[in-house]
Amino acid sequence: MNPRGPYRGRFAPSPTGPLHAGSLVAALASWLDARAHRGTWVVRIEDVDTPRCVPGADRLILEQLATCGLVSDEAVLHQSQRGAHYQAALDALAEHGDVYPCACSRKDIEAALLARGITRERHHSAVYPGTCRPEHGGLQGKPARAWRFEVGHVGRLHWFDRRLGAQQQNVATEVGDFVLKRADGLWAYQLAVVVDDAAQGITHVVRGEDLADNTARQILLQRALGLPTPLYLHTPLVLGNNGEKLSKQNGAQALDLGEPLAALERAARALGLPPATRGATVAQALAHWTAAWDA
Ligand code: GLU
């Protein structure tokens, strides 16, 4: 028995477009892992970043999943409906002094980094220099734009991935104090995902390897909020013809689900699973891969 309780997994797509071959790999892997553990699998629509969301993409994704035989065991949650929960988490963090308001624009951050001799090349994923930290004087009369999590001096954070093995990141030096509520008032992915994984009792997170880099930040947030840390498994990425990761951003084709089995076969192959038997139905293929899944 898992010490975290009965297995609960999720697939959490952002509705920025239809599913593509890459996202189907994560969807299939999370579904198979849940089934192989005789667990529950839920779909959560991560529509917090409203400017990037495409109207109707959530419905389309759910239809595409259903065509592939992947149907949420419970009602589908939309993050756009959960602002009050994210606010409550931010309030709790504020009460413990784990967050602070920040007045910096991107330009301010670049200027502050430049003043320290950190040039663009070296800070391509700009580590926030901590200008608005309370210990540095806070907002100093400037209007608050965003809320940041104060990483503090955690040093290296170690975590384990079921596929990638031992992982580590120094969040303070590699990421810095990260944003939980954006200057445009939108909730950041890091906070929403941590709050919802806990609210939904998720014990196992299975998602694409491109998200692995967020895990240390999410574990820090879980600890600060007194929430459990799920087990993590990051799935291999599907590469496009140019060798780059396939994503909605670089124009990955929406899945043609006239032939769901062919799409599932490709996803299964990416996961190192054996081919389905000839003439199998979608349900038979899924059962075959569940049996082959090494949970
Ligand atoms: N919504 C995120 C995405 O589509 C996935 C979040 C997660 O699985 O943690 O990239």
Coordinates of C-alpha atoms and ligand atoms in Angstrom, one line a residue:
M1 CA 0.0 0.0 0.0
N2 CA 1.3 3.4 -0.9
P3 CA 2.0 5.5 2.3
R4 CA 0.4 8.4 0.5
G5 CA -2.9 6.6 0.3
P6 CA -4.8 5.1 -2.7
Y7 CA -3.2 6.0 -6.0
R8 CA -4.6 9.1 -7.7
G9 CA -3.1 10.4 -10.9
R10 CA -3.9 13.2 -13.3
F11 CA -3.4 14.6 -16.7
A12 CA -3.3 18.4 -16.7
P13 CA -3.3 19.9 -20.1
S14 CA -3.3 23.6 -20.8
P15 CA -6.0 24.4 -23.4
T16 CA -3.7 26.3 -25.6
G17 CA -4.6 24.1 -28.6
P18 CA -5.6 20.6 -29.4
L19 CA -3.6 17.6 -28.2
H20 CA -0.6 16.7 -30.3
A21 CA 1.6 13.6 -30.5
G22 CA 3.7 14.9 -27.6
S23 CA 0.9 15.6 -25.2
L24 CA -0.7 12.2 -26.0
V25 CA 2.4 10.5 -24.6
A26 CA 2.0 12.2 -21.3
A27 CA -1.8 11.5 -21.3
L28 CA -1.3 7.8 -22.1
A29 CA 1.5 7.4 -19.6
S30 CA -0.5 9.0 -16.8
W31 CA -3.5 6.9 -17.6
L32 CA -1.6 3.6 -17.9
D33 CA 0.2 4.3 -14.6
A34 CA -3.1 4.9 -12.8
R35 CA -4.6 1.8 -14.3
A36 CA -1.6 -0.4 -13.6
H37 CA -1.8 0.8 -9.9
R38 CA -5.6 0.2 -9.9
G39 CA -5.9 3.9 -9.2
T40 CA -8.0 6.9 -10.1
W41 CA -7.2 9.1 -13.1
V42 CA -8.5 12.6 -13.4
V43 CA -8.2 15.3 -16.1
R44 CA -7.6 18.8 -15.0
I45 CA -7.8 21.7 -17.4
E46 CA -5.1 24.2 -16.6
D47 CA -6.6 27.4 -18.0
V48 CA -5.1 29.9 -15.6
D49 CA -3.0 31.6 -18.3
T50 CA -6.1 33.0 -20.0
P51 CA -4.3 35.0 -22.8
R52 CA -2.7 31.7 -24.0
C53 CA -5.9 29.7 -23.8
V54 CA -7.9 29.0 -27.0
P55 CA -11.7 29.0 -26.6
G56 CA -13.1 25.5 -27.1
A57 CA -9.7 23.8 -26.8
D58 CA -10.7 22.3 -23.5
R59 CA -13.7 20.5 -25.1
L60 CA -11.6 19.4 -28.0
I61 CA -8.9 17.9 -25.8
L62 CA -11.5 16.0 -23.8
E63 CA -13.0 14.7 -27.0
Q64 CA -9.6 13.7 -28.4
L65 CA -8.8 11.9 -25.1
A66 CA -12.2 10.1 -25.2
T67 CA -11.6 9.0 -28.7
C68 CA -8.4 7.4 -27.4
G69 CA -10.3 5.7 -24.6
L70 CA -8.9 8.0 -22.0
V71 CA -11.8 9.4 -19.9
S72 CA -11.5 11.2 -16.5
D73 CA -12.8 9.0 -13.6
E74 CA -14.2 12.2 -11.9
A75 CA -15.6 15.5 -13.0
V76 CA -13.0 17.6 -14.9
L77 CA -11.7 20.5 -12.9
H78 CA -11.0 23.9 -14.5
Q79 CA -8.3 26.0 -12.8
S80 CA -10.1 29.2 -14.0
Q81 CA -12.8 28.4 -11.4
R82 CA -10.4 28.0 -8.5
G83 CA -9.0 31.5 -7.9
A84 CA -10.3 31.6 -4.3
H85 CA -8.2 28.5 -3.5
Y86 CA -5.1 30.0 -4.9
Q87 CA -5.7 33.3 -3.0
A88 CA -6.2 31.3 0.2
A89 CA -2.8 29.6 -0.4
L90 CA -1.1 32.9 -1.1
D91 CA -2.7 34.4 2.1
A92 CA -1.3 31.5 4.1
L93 CA 2.1 31.9 2.6
A94 CA 2.0 35.7 3.3
E95 CA 1.0 35.0 6.9
H96 CA 4.2 32.9 7.3
G97 CA 6.3 35.6 5.6
D98 CA 7.1 33.2 2.6
V99 CA 6.0 35.7 -0.1
Y100 CA 6.4 39.3 -0.8
P101 CA 5.0 41.8 -3.2
C102 CA 7.3 42.9 -6.1
A103 CA 7.2 46.1 -8.0
C104 CA 9.8 45.2 -10.6
S105 CA 9.1 45.2 -14.3
R106 CA 11.2 43.0 -16.6
K107 CA 13.3 46.1 -17.5
D108 CA 13.9 46.8 -13.8
I109 CA 15.1 43.2 -13.3
E110 CA 17.5 43.4 -16.3
A111 CA 18.9 46.8 -15.1
A112 CA 19.5 45.4 -11.6
L113 CA 21.2 42.3 -13.0
L114 CA 23.3 44.5 -15.4
A115 CA 24.3 46.7 -12.4
R116 CA 25.8 43.6 -10.9
G117 CA 27.6 42.8 -14.0
I118 CA 25.3 39.9 -15.0
T119 CA 24.9 40.1 -18.8
R120 CA 22.1 38.8 -20.9
E121 CA 23.9 35.6 -21.9
R122 CA 24.5 34.6 -18.4
H123 CA 21.0 35.3 -17.1
H124 CA 19.0 34.0 -20.0
S125 CA 16.5 32.6 -17.5
A126 CA 16.9 35.7 -15.3
V127 CA 17.3 34.8 -11.6
Y128 CA 15.4 37.5 -9.8
P129 CA 18.0 39.7 -8.0
G130 CA 15.8 40.1 -4.9
T131 CA 15.3 43.9 -5.2
C132 CA 11.9 43.9 -3.5
R133 CA 12.7 41.4 -0.8
P134 CA 11.6 42.8 2.6
E135 CA 15.3 42.6 3.8
H136 CA 16.2 44.9 1.0
G137 CA 13.6 47.5 1.9
G138 CA 10.6 46.0 0.2
L139 CA 8.5 48.0 -2.3
Q140 CA 9.9 51.4 -1.1
G141 CA 6.6 53.2 -2.1
K142 CA 6.3 51.6 -5.5
P143 CA 3.1 49.9 -6.4
A144 CA 3.0 46.1 -6.1
R145 CA 2.9 44.3 -9.4
A146 CA 3.5 40.6 -8.6
W147 CA 3.8 38.3 -5.6
R148 CA 7.0 36.3 -5.3
F149 CA 7.9 33.2 -3.2
E150 CA 11.0 33.8 -1.1
V151 CA 13.2 30.8 -1.8
G152 CA 15.6 31.6 1.1
H153 CA 18.7 29.6 1.6
V154 CA 17.4 26.1 0.9
G155 CA 20.6 25.1 -0.9
R156 CA 20.3 22.1 -3.2
L157 CA 16.9 20.4 -3.3
H158 CA 17.1 16.7 -4.0
W159 CA 14.2 14.8 -5.4
F160 CA 13.6 11.5 -7.2
D161 CA 12.1 10.8 -10.6
R162 CA 10.8 7.3 -11.3
R163 CA 12.3 7.4 -14.8
L164 CA 15.2 9.9 -14.6
G165 CA 16.4 8.9 -11.2
A166 CA 18.0 11.2 -8.6
Q167 CA 17.5 14.9 -9.5
Q168 CA 18.7 18.1 -7.9
Q169 CA 18.4 21.8 -8.2
N170 CA 19.6 24.8 -6.3
V171 CA 16.4 26.9 -6.6
A172 CA 18.0 29.9 -5.0
T173 CA 20.8 30.2 -7.4
E174 CA 19.3 28.6 -10.5
V175 CA 15.8 30.0 -10.4
G176 CA 15.5 32.6 -7.6
D177 CA 12.4 34.0 -6.0
F178 CA 9.7 33.0 -8.4
V179 CA 6.3 34.5 -9.2
L180 CA 3.1 33.1 -7.7
K181 CA 0.7 35.9 -8.8
R182 CA 1.6 37.7 -11.9
A183 CA 1.7 41.5 -12.6
D184 CA -1.4 41.0 -14.8
G185 CA -3.3 39.5 -11.8
L186 CA -3.1 35.9 -13.2
W187 CA -2.1 33.0 -11.1
A188 CA 1.2 31.4 -11.9
Y189 CA 1.3 27.7 -12.9
Q190 CA 3.6 26.8 -10.0
L191 CA 1.0 27.8 -7.4
A192 CA -2.1 26.6 -9.2
V193 CA -0.5 23.1 -9.8
V194 CA 0.6 22.7 -6.2
V195 CA -2.7 23.7 -4.7
D196 CA -4.7 21.5 -7.1
D197 CA -2.5 18.4 -6.9
A198 CA -3.0 18.6 -3.1
A199 CA -6.7 19.4 -3.3
Q200 CA -7.3 16.5 -5.6
G201 CA -5.2 14.2 -3.5
I202 CA -2.8 13.4 -6.3
T203 CA -0.3 10.8 -5.2
H204 CA 1.5 10.3 -8.5
V205 CA 2.4 13.0 -11.1
V206 CA 3.2 11.6 -14.5
R207 CA 3.9 14.4 -17.1
G208 CA 6.3 15.3 -19.9
E209 CA 10.0 15.7 -19.2
D210 CA 9.9 19.4 -20.3
L211 CA 8.1 20.0 -16.9
A212 CA 10.8 18.2 -14.8
D213 CA 12.6 21.5 -14.2
N214 CA 9.6 22.9 -12.3
T215 CA 9.5 20.1 -9.7
A216 CA 12.0 21.5 -7.2
R217 CA 10.0 24.7 -7.1
Q218 CA 6.8 22.8 -6.6
I219 CA 8.3 20.8 -3.8
L220 CA 9.4 24.0 -2.0
L221 CA 5.9 25.3 -2.3
Q222 CA 4.4 22.0 -1.0
R223 CA 6.7 22.2 2.0
A224 CA 5.8 25.9 2.7
L225 CA 2.1 25.1 2.5
G226 CA 2.4 21.9 4.6
L227 CA 1.2 19.8 1.7
P228 CA 2.4 16.2 0.7
T229 CA 4.8 15.7 -2.1
P230 CA 3.6 13.2 -4.8
L231 CA 5.9 10.8 -6.6
Y232 CA 7.1 12.1 -9.9
L233 CA 7.6 10.4 -13.3
H234 CA 8.6 12.5 -16.3
T235 CA 7.9 10.9 -19.7
P236 CA 10.2 11.1 -22.7
L237 CA 9.6 13.9 -25.1
V238 CA 8.6 13.3 -28.7
L239 CA 11.0 15.1 -31.0
G240 CA 9.9 16.8 -34.3
N241 CA 11.7 16.2 -37.5
N242 CA 14.2 19.0 -36.7
G243 CA 15.2 17.2 -33.5
E244 CA 13.5 19.7 -31.3
K245 CA 10.9 18.9 -28.7
L246 CA 7.4 18.7 -30.3
S247 CA 5.1 21.3 -28.8
K248 CA 2.1 23.4 -29.6
Q249 CA 4.4 26.4 -29.7
N250 CA 6.6 25.0 -32.5
G251 CA 3.5 24.1 -34.6
A252 CA 3.1 20.5 -33.7
Q253 CA 0.2 19.1 -35.7
A254 CA -3.1 18.4 -33.8
L255 CA -3.6 14.7 -33.6
D256 CA -5.7 13.2 -36.4
L257 CA -8.0 11.1 -34.5
G258 CA -9.7 9.5 -37.5
E259 CA -7.3 6.7 -36.5
P260 CA -6.9 6.8 -32.7
L261 CA -5.1 3.5 -32.6
A262 CA -2.4 4.7 -34.9
A263 CA -1.9 7.8 -32.7
L264 CA -1.9 5.6 -29.5
E265 CA 0.6 3.2 -31.1
R266 CA 3.0 6.0 -31.7
A267 CA 2.6 7.3 -28.1
A268 CA 3.1 3.7 -26.8
R269 CA 6.2 3.3 -28.9
A270 CA 7.6 6.5 -27.4
L271 CA 7.0 5.0 -24.0
G272 CA 8.9 1.8 -24.9
L273 CA 5.8 -0.3 -25.0
P274 CA 5.2 -3.3 -27.4
P275 CA 2.9 -2.9 -30.4
A276 CA -0.7 -3.8 -30.0
T277 CA -1.8 -7.0 -31.6
R278 CA -3.1 -6.7 -35.2
G279 CA -6.8 -5.8 -35.4
A280 CA -7.0 -4.8 -31.7
T281 CA -9.6 -2.3 -30.6
V282 CA -8.6 0.8 -28.7
A283 CA -9.8 -0.9 -25.4
Q284 CA -7.8 -4.1 -26.2
A285 CA -4.7 -2.1 -27.0
L286 CA -5.0 -0.1 -23.7
A287 CA -5.5 -3.3 -21.7
H288 CA -2.4 -4.8 -23.4
W289 CA -0.3 -1.8 -22.5
T290 CA -1.6 -1.6 -19.0
A291 CA -0.4 -5.2 -18.5
A292 CA 3.0 -4.3 -20.0
W293 CA 3.4 -1.1 -18.0
D294 CA 6.1 -1.4 -15.4
A295 CA 4.5 0.3 -12.4
Ligands
GLU1 N1 -0.6 22.3 -17.8 C1 0.8 21.9 -18.0 C2 1.1 21.8 -19.5 O1 0.2 21.5 -20.2 C3 1.1 20.6 -17.3 C4 1.2 20.7 -15.9 C5 1.6 19.5 -15.1 O2 1.4 18.4 -15.6 O3 2.2 19.7 -14.0 O4 2.2 21.9 -19.9

